[in-house]
Amino acid sequence: MDEVQSMDSLILSIKNIFHNSTDLVVREVSWKDGSALVCFYNTITESGEVNRQIEILRHRSIADLPDWGNTAASSVEAFSQSKLVENVTNGFVAIFFPYPNLLLTITMPSFETRSTQEPSNELVIRGKHEGFVESVDKNISLIRKSLGVPDLVVQDLRLGEDTNTKVTYVYIESIADPEVIKEVETRLEHIHASKIMGLGQIEDYLEDSVWTPFPQWLTTERPDRVVANILEGKVAVFMNHSPAALVAPVTFFSFYESPDDFNGRVLVGSFFRLLRIISFFIAVFLPAFYIALTGFHPEILPYELSKKVKLAVEFIPYRPMVEALIVELFIEVIREATIRLPAPIGPTIGIVGGLVIGDAIVNAGLVSNLMVIVVAMTAISSFVVPNVEMNTTVRILRFPFMLAASFFGFFGIAIGTLILFIHMMNQSSLNQPYLSPVIPFDPSRFKNVFFRLPYFKSRKQQQTFTHGAPKQKGGGKT
Amino acid sequence: MKFMLSRNQFFLLLFIVQTGSSFFSFPAPFVNAAGRDAWLLFIVSAIFHYMLLLFYERNYDYFTMGPFVSWLYKGYWLFVVISYLAYVDYTLAVWGFPKTPQYIVIGILVTVSLYANLSRAETAINLPVLLIPLILAFLGFLQFAWGDVIWTNIFPIGQITGTEWWKGLLKGQTAFIGIELYLVFRSRVDIKQNIKGLPLFVYQMTWFLFFFFSVLLTIWYFTPTGVKLVPEPLLFLLRTQEVTFIERLDLFFLYIWTVWTIVTVTLVSFTALYVHRQHAKEKQVRDTIIWHVLLVVLPLFFLKKENVDYLNDLIIYVHLVFAIIIPVIVIFINRRKRK
C-alpha cells in the first residue's frame, strides 16, 4: 500500500486481505488532516466502545497534543500489512492513516469467556474454589491476584503460523533458575508448527522425552497450585483458549501433592500424602501380584486364605491373566463411557456397569469375585492421584506388569520393577532428575516428599530447584 | 564417560557389589569350613578387610590401569558376573522355573543390565538406592528367627584347628569380592567429601555387621551337621518362619535376592565397561551389547550344580589375584615411576 490510492480502493484491498469476512468492519472516518480507515472484527471487539475511543483520540488530535495517539489503550507505529492483520485478528481496532502511512492500534478485544469455576478434575475440600478459564489474560490475573510481587515475570510469544496462538510463560525472577527459564524459552522458540491446537501439543514440544508414559510437565487448572509451584522456582506455561497451565520442572512426587495437604492439619496432610504414594504401588502392582499368586505361587499364602483363593478360582474357565484382562478392560470401558456421556447419564452407566454387570459377570462364572475385588481396589487406588495425567499413566502401567506376572510370576514382577525404576531414573523434567529428591538423594528435601511439614518449621524460602545452586543434571550426585 | 560420585553413592555401590550375590551363598561354606568358631574367624577376616581398605585409601592415586591390566580386570569381572549369573540361574531353576529354558531366564536377567548400561552413567550408579528398602525388609524379617536361635551353639569357643583357620580365611574371602571397585571409583568421589577416617570406618562396620550377623545367625540356628545339608541357610531360615499374613517368606526373599544379584551384575558390568571406555572411546553401544551377549552365552556352559560349585570355589582364588596381588604390583610400579 505504498502507492497513493483512493479510499474506496483501500477499503476493497483491506477487505480482500481478510477475504471479505462479514464480521469485518472497514470504515472511512474523518480526521483532522484528512481521512482514515477504521478496521476491526465486530465479533471480537465491542463496537460501542470503539466509537468512544475514536472520539477521545480525535479530540486529542484536534487539540494538537504531542504524541496524541499514544494513550493507555492505544499506540501508533509505522504501517505494515502484517501488523494490520496481527492486530485485527487479535481483536484490536486498527486505524490506518494512508498519507502519513501510520497505523494506530486501540487495544480492546472482547472475547467470550466463561466465569471462573472450580475445576471438576482437581477438587479440594479446603482452599480456593476457583479455576482457570479459556483466556490467558484472565488466568494471569488470577495468578497476579495471589502474588502481589513485582518480580513475577509474564512473557508472551505467538506460535503457529496458521493459528497465531498466544503462549505465555510465568515465573518469579528472584527464585527461578535462569538456566531453566532459558531452556523453556529455547524450547518454545523452537516450536515450528503451522497449527497449535491445544496445550497437549505444546507439552509434546516442551518435554524431555515423549516416548515415556510419565508426564514431565504438571498440568493443572488450579491457580493456587500454579502459585505454589512458581514460588518454588518453577515456570508455568499458559496457552490462550486453554483452561490449564503446564508447570515444570517437576518430579514424580509433585504429582502426588494436593493443595489440600497444606490446607489441612499437619498429621492429616502427611497421612494422606503417604496414602497417595502407597496407592501408586497398589494401582500398579496389585493385579499383577494377584495373577502371580494364583497362577504361580499359591503356597505363599497362609493355608486358610490359600483355600479361599483356590475355591474362588476353581470353576473359572479362564487363566488368571485372561480373567484380569476381562475385568480391567471392562472397568476402562465403563470409565471412558462415563466421561463421554452427558452428565445426567454418566453415573447411571457407572451403577449399571459397575454393580449390575459386575455382579452378573461373577454369577455367570466368567470371573471370580476375588478378581473383582482386586480390580476395583486397583481402580480406586489409581484415582487417588490428584492429577489426571499421572492417573492415566498409572492405569496403563499395570498392564505390562500383569503380562510379566502371567509369564514369570514374582520373578516377572521383580524384573518389571527394575526396568520401571531404571526407566524412571532415565527421565527428567527440564533436565532435572525425575525421582529427585529420592534419587539422587537430597536429605534437605527428602522429608518434604512424604510428609507435609508445619509451616513454622520452614525457616527459609521453599525452593524446589534452587537459584544458583550447583546443578545435578541427571542425578549425578547423591 | 563423565560422572562424579558422592560419598554415599560410592559406599552404597561398594556395599551392594560386595554383598550382592554372595550374601545368601556365603554363610554355609564359611561355617562349614571354619566350624563353630566361624564368627571368631570372621572378626579376623574383617580386620584384614579393613586393612585392605586402608591400603587402598592410601594408594588409590597410584592405581592407574594401562590397556593390559585393564583387559585382565575386564576378564576377571566377566568371570565374576558369569559365576553370579550361573549361580542365580541354577537357584531359580531349582526353586522357581524347573521347566523354563535357562537361556530365557538368563536373557531376562541380562536385559536389565543391558538397559541400565545403555542409559546414562547416573542411572547405573543410582540403581542400588532401589535395594535399600528391600535390604531393610530382609533384615527385618530375619528378626523373626530370634525366638528359634540357640545362643549356646557358639560354645565351646576356641576349638578351631589350624586347617580350619586356613580354610575359613579362604572361604571368608567370598565376602570381599568386589572390594577392588574401591580402587576403580575412589578417584571419582567428590573431593569435597572426606572418605578417610570415620566415613571409611563406618563403611567397614556396616559391611562387617551385615556379614557377621548372617554368620552368627547361621551358627545359632543350625547345628554343625545341619548347616552341611542346607546350601542357603538364610533362605531356609526364612522358610521356617511363621507369620500370620504369609506362609512362604523364603519365596519373597528369593526374588529380592534375585533383584540384588541383577543390580550387582549391572554394577560390575558398568565397572568393566567404564574401564573399557578409558582405552576404547568409540563404538560404546556396540561394546556394551557385545559384553551383554557374552553374559547370556557364557553362563550357559556352567549351569550344572557341580559347575556352579566349581565356580564358587575358584572365584576365591581369582579374587585374591585381582584384589590383592595385581593392585599391589600396579601400585608398587606406579609409586616407583612417580619417584
Coordinates of N, CA, C and O in Angstrom, one line a residue, chain A residues 257-311:
Chain A
E257 N 1.2 -34.4 45.2 CA 0.9 -33.4 46.2 C -0.5 -32.7 45.8 O -0.8 -32.6 44.6
S258 N -1.2 -32.4 46.8 CA -2.5 -31.7 46.6 C -2.6 -30.5 47.5 O -2.0 -30.5 48.6
P259 N -3.3 -29.4 47.0 CA -3.4 -28.2 47.8 C -4.0 -28.6 49.2 O -3.7 -27.9 50.2
D260 N -4.8 -29.6 49.2 CA -5.5 -30.0 50.5 C -4.4 -30.4 51.6 O -4.7 -30.2 52.8
D261 N -3.3 -30.9 51.1 CA -2.2 -31.3 52.1 C -1.9 -30.1 53.0 O -1.6 -30.2 54.2
F262 N -1.8 -28.9 52.3 CA -1.3 -27.7 53.0 C -2.4 -27.0 53.7 O -2.2 -26.1 54.5
N263 N -3.7 -27.3 53.4 CA -4.8 -26.6 54.0 C -5.3 -27.3 55.2 O -6.0 -26.7 56.0
G264 N -4.9 -28.6 55.3 CA -5.4 -29.4 56.5 C -4.4 -29.4 57.6 O -3.3 -28.7 57.5
R265 N -4.6 -30.3 58.6 CA -3.7 -30.4 59.7 C -2.4 -31.1 59.2 O -2.4 -31.8 58.2
V266 N -1.3 -30.9 60.0 CA 0.0 -31.4 59.6 C 0.0 -32.9 59.5 O 0.4 -33.5 58.5
L267 N -0.6 -33.6 60.5 CA -0.5 -35.0 60.6 C -1.5 -35.6 59.5 O -1.2 -36.6 58.8
V268 N -2.7 -35.0 59.4 CA -3.6 -35.5 58.4 C -3.1 -35.3 57.0 O -3.2 -36.2 56.2
G269 N -2.5 -34.1 56.7 CA -1.9 -33.9 55.4 C -0.8 -34.9 55.1 O -0.8 -35.5 54.0
S270 N 0.0 -35.2 56.1 CA 1.1 -36.2 55.8 C 0.6 -37.6 55.6 O 1.0 -38.3 54.7
F271 N -0.4 -37.9 56.4 CA -1.0 -39.3 56.3 C -1.6 -39.5 54.9 O -1.3 -40.5 54.2
F272 N -2.3 -38.5 54.4 CA -3.0 -38.7 53.1 C -2.0 -38.6 51.9 O -2.1 -39.3 50.9
R273 N -0.9 -37.9 52.1 CA 0.1 -37.9 51.1 C 0.8 -39.2 51.0 O 1.0 -39.8 49.9
L274 N 1.1 -39.8 52.2 CA 1.7 -41.1 52.2 C 0.8 -42.1 51.6 O 1.2 -43.0 50.8
L275 N -0.5 -42.0 51.9 CA -1.5 -42.9 51.4 C -1.5 -42.9 49.8 O -1.7 -43.9 49.2
R276 N -1.4 -41.6 49.3 CA -1.4 -41.5 47.8 C -0.2 -42.2 47.2 O -0.3 -42.8 46.2
I277 N 0.9 -42.1 47.9 CA 2.1 -42.7 47.3 C 2.0 -44.2 47.4 O 2.3 -45.0 46.5
I278 N 1.4 -44.7 48.5 CA 1.2 -46.2 48.6 C 0.2 -46.6 47.5 O 0.3 -47.7 47.0
S279 N -0.8 -45.7 47.3 CA -1.8 -46.1 46.3 C -1.2 -46.3 44.9 O -1.7 -47.1 44.1
F280 N 0.0 -45.6 44.6 CA 0.7 -45.8 43.3 C 1.1 -47.3 43.2 O 0.9 -47.9 42.2
F281 N 1.7 -47.8 44.3 CA 2.1 -49.2 44.3 C 0.9 -50.2 44.2 O 1.0 -51.2 43.5
I282 N -0.2 -49.9 44.9 CA -1.3 -50.8 44.8 C -1.9 -50.8 43.4 O -2.1 -51.8 42.8
A283 N -2.0 -49.6 42.8 CA -2.6 -49.4 41.5 C -1.7 -50.2 40.4 O -2.3 -50.7 39.5
V284 N -0.4 -50.1 40.6 CA 0.4 -50.7 39.6 C 0.6 -52.2 39.8 O 0.6 -53.0 38.9
F285 N 0.8 -52.6 41.1 CA 1.2 -54.0 41.3 C 0.1 -55.0 41.8 O 0.3 -56.2 41.7
L286 N -1.0 -54.5 42.3 CA -2.0 -55.4 42.9 C -2.5 -56.5 41.9 O -2.5 -57.7 42.2
P287 N -3.0 -56.1 40.7 CA -3.5 -57.1 39.8 C -2.4 -58.1 39.4 O -2.6 -59.3 39.3
A288 N -1.1 -57.6 39.2 CA 0.0 -58.5 38.8 C 0.3 -59.4 40.0 O 0.5 -60.6 39.8
F289 N 0.2 -58.9 41.2 CA 0.5 -59.7 42.4 C -0.5 -60.8 42.5 O -0.2 -62.0 42.8
Y290 N -1.8 -60.5 42.2 CA -2.8 -61.5 42.3 C -2.6 -62.6 41.2 O -2.8 -63.8 41.5
I291 N -2.3 -62.1 40.0 CA -2.1 -63.1 38.9 C -0.9 -64.0 39.3 O -1.0 -65.3 39.1
A292 N 0.2 -63.5 39.8 CA 1.4 -64.3 40.2 C 1.0 -65.2 41.3 O 1.4 -66.4 41.3
L293 N 0.2 -64.8 42.2 CA -0.2 -65.6 43.4 C -1.1 -66.8 43.0 O -0.8 -67.9 43.4
T294 N -2.1 -66.5 42.2 CA -3.0 -67.6 41.8 C -2.4 -68.5 40.7 O -2.6 -69.7 40.7
G295 N -1.6 -67.9 39.8 CA -1.0 -68.7 38.7 C 0.3 -69.4 39.1 O 0.6 -70.5 38.5
F296 N 1.1 -68.8 40.0 CA 2.5 -69.4 40.2 C 2.7 -69.8 41.6 O 3.4 -70.8 41.9
H297 N 2.3 -68.9 42.6 CA 2.8 -69.1 44.0 C 1.6 -69.2 45.0 O 1.6 -68.4 45.9
P298 N 0.7 -70.1 44.8 CA -0.4 -70.1 45.8 C 0.1 -70.5 47.2 O -0.6 -70.2 48.2
E299 N 1.2 -71.2 47.2 CA 1.7 -71.7 48.5 C 2.2 -70.5 49.4 O 2.5 -70.7 50.6
I300 N 2.3 -69.3 48.8 CA 2.9 -68.2 49.6 C 1.9 -67.7 50.7 O 2.2 -67.2 51.7
L301 N 0.6 -68.0 50.4 CA -0.4 -67.5 51.3 C -0.6 -68.5 52.5 O -0.4 -69.7 52.3
P302 N -1.1 -68.0 53.6 CA -1.4 -68.9 54.7 C -2.5 -69.9 54.2 O -3.3 -69.5 53.3
Y303 N -2.6 -71.1 54.8 CA -3.4 -72.1 54.3 C -4.9 -71.7 54.2 O -5.5 -72.0 53.1
E304 N -5.5 -71.0 55.2 CA -6.9 -70.7 55.2 C -7.2 -69.8 54.0 O -8.2 -70.0 53.3
L305 N -6.3 -68.8 53.8 CA -6.5 -67.8 52.7 C -6.3 -68.5 51.4 O -7.1 -68.3 50.4
S306 N -5.3 -69.3 51.3 CA -5.0 -70.1 50.1 C -6.2 -70.9 49.7 O -6.5 -71.0 48.5
K307 N -6.9 -71.5 50.7 CA -8.0 -72.4 50.4 C -9.1 -71.5 49.7 O -9.8 -71.9 48.8
K308 N -9.3 -70.3 50.3 CA -10.4 -69.5 49.8 C -10.1 -69.0 48.4 O -11.0 -69.0 47.5
V309 N -8.8 -68.7 48.1 CA -8.4 -68.3 46.8 C -8.7 -69.5 45.8 O -9.2 -69.3 44.7
K310 N -8.3 -70.7 46.2 CA -8.5 -71.8 45.3 C -9.9 -72.1 45.0 O -10.3 -72.3 43.9
L311 N -10.8 -71.9 46.1 CA -12.2 -72.1 45.9 C -12.8 -71.1 44.9 O -13.6 -71.4 44.1

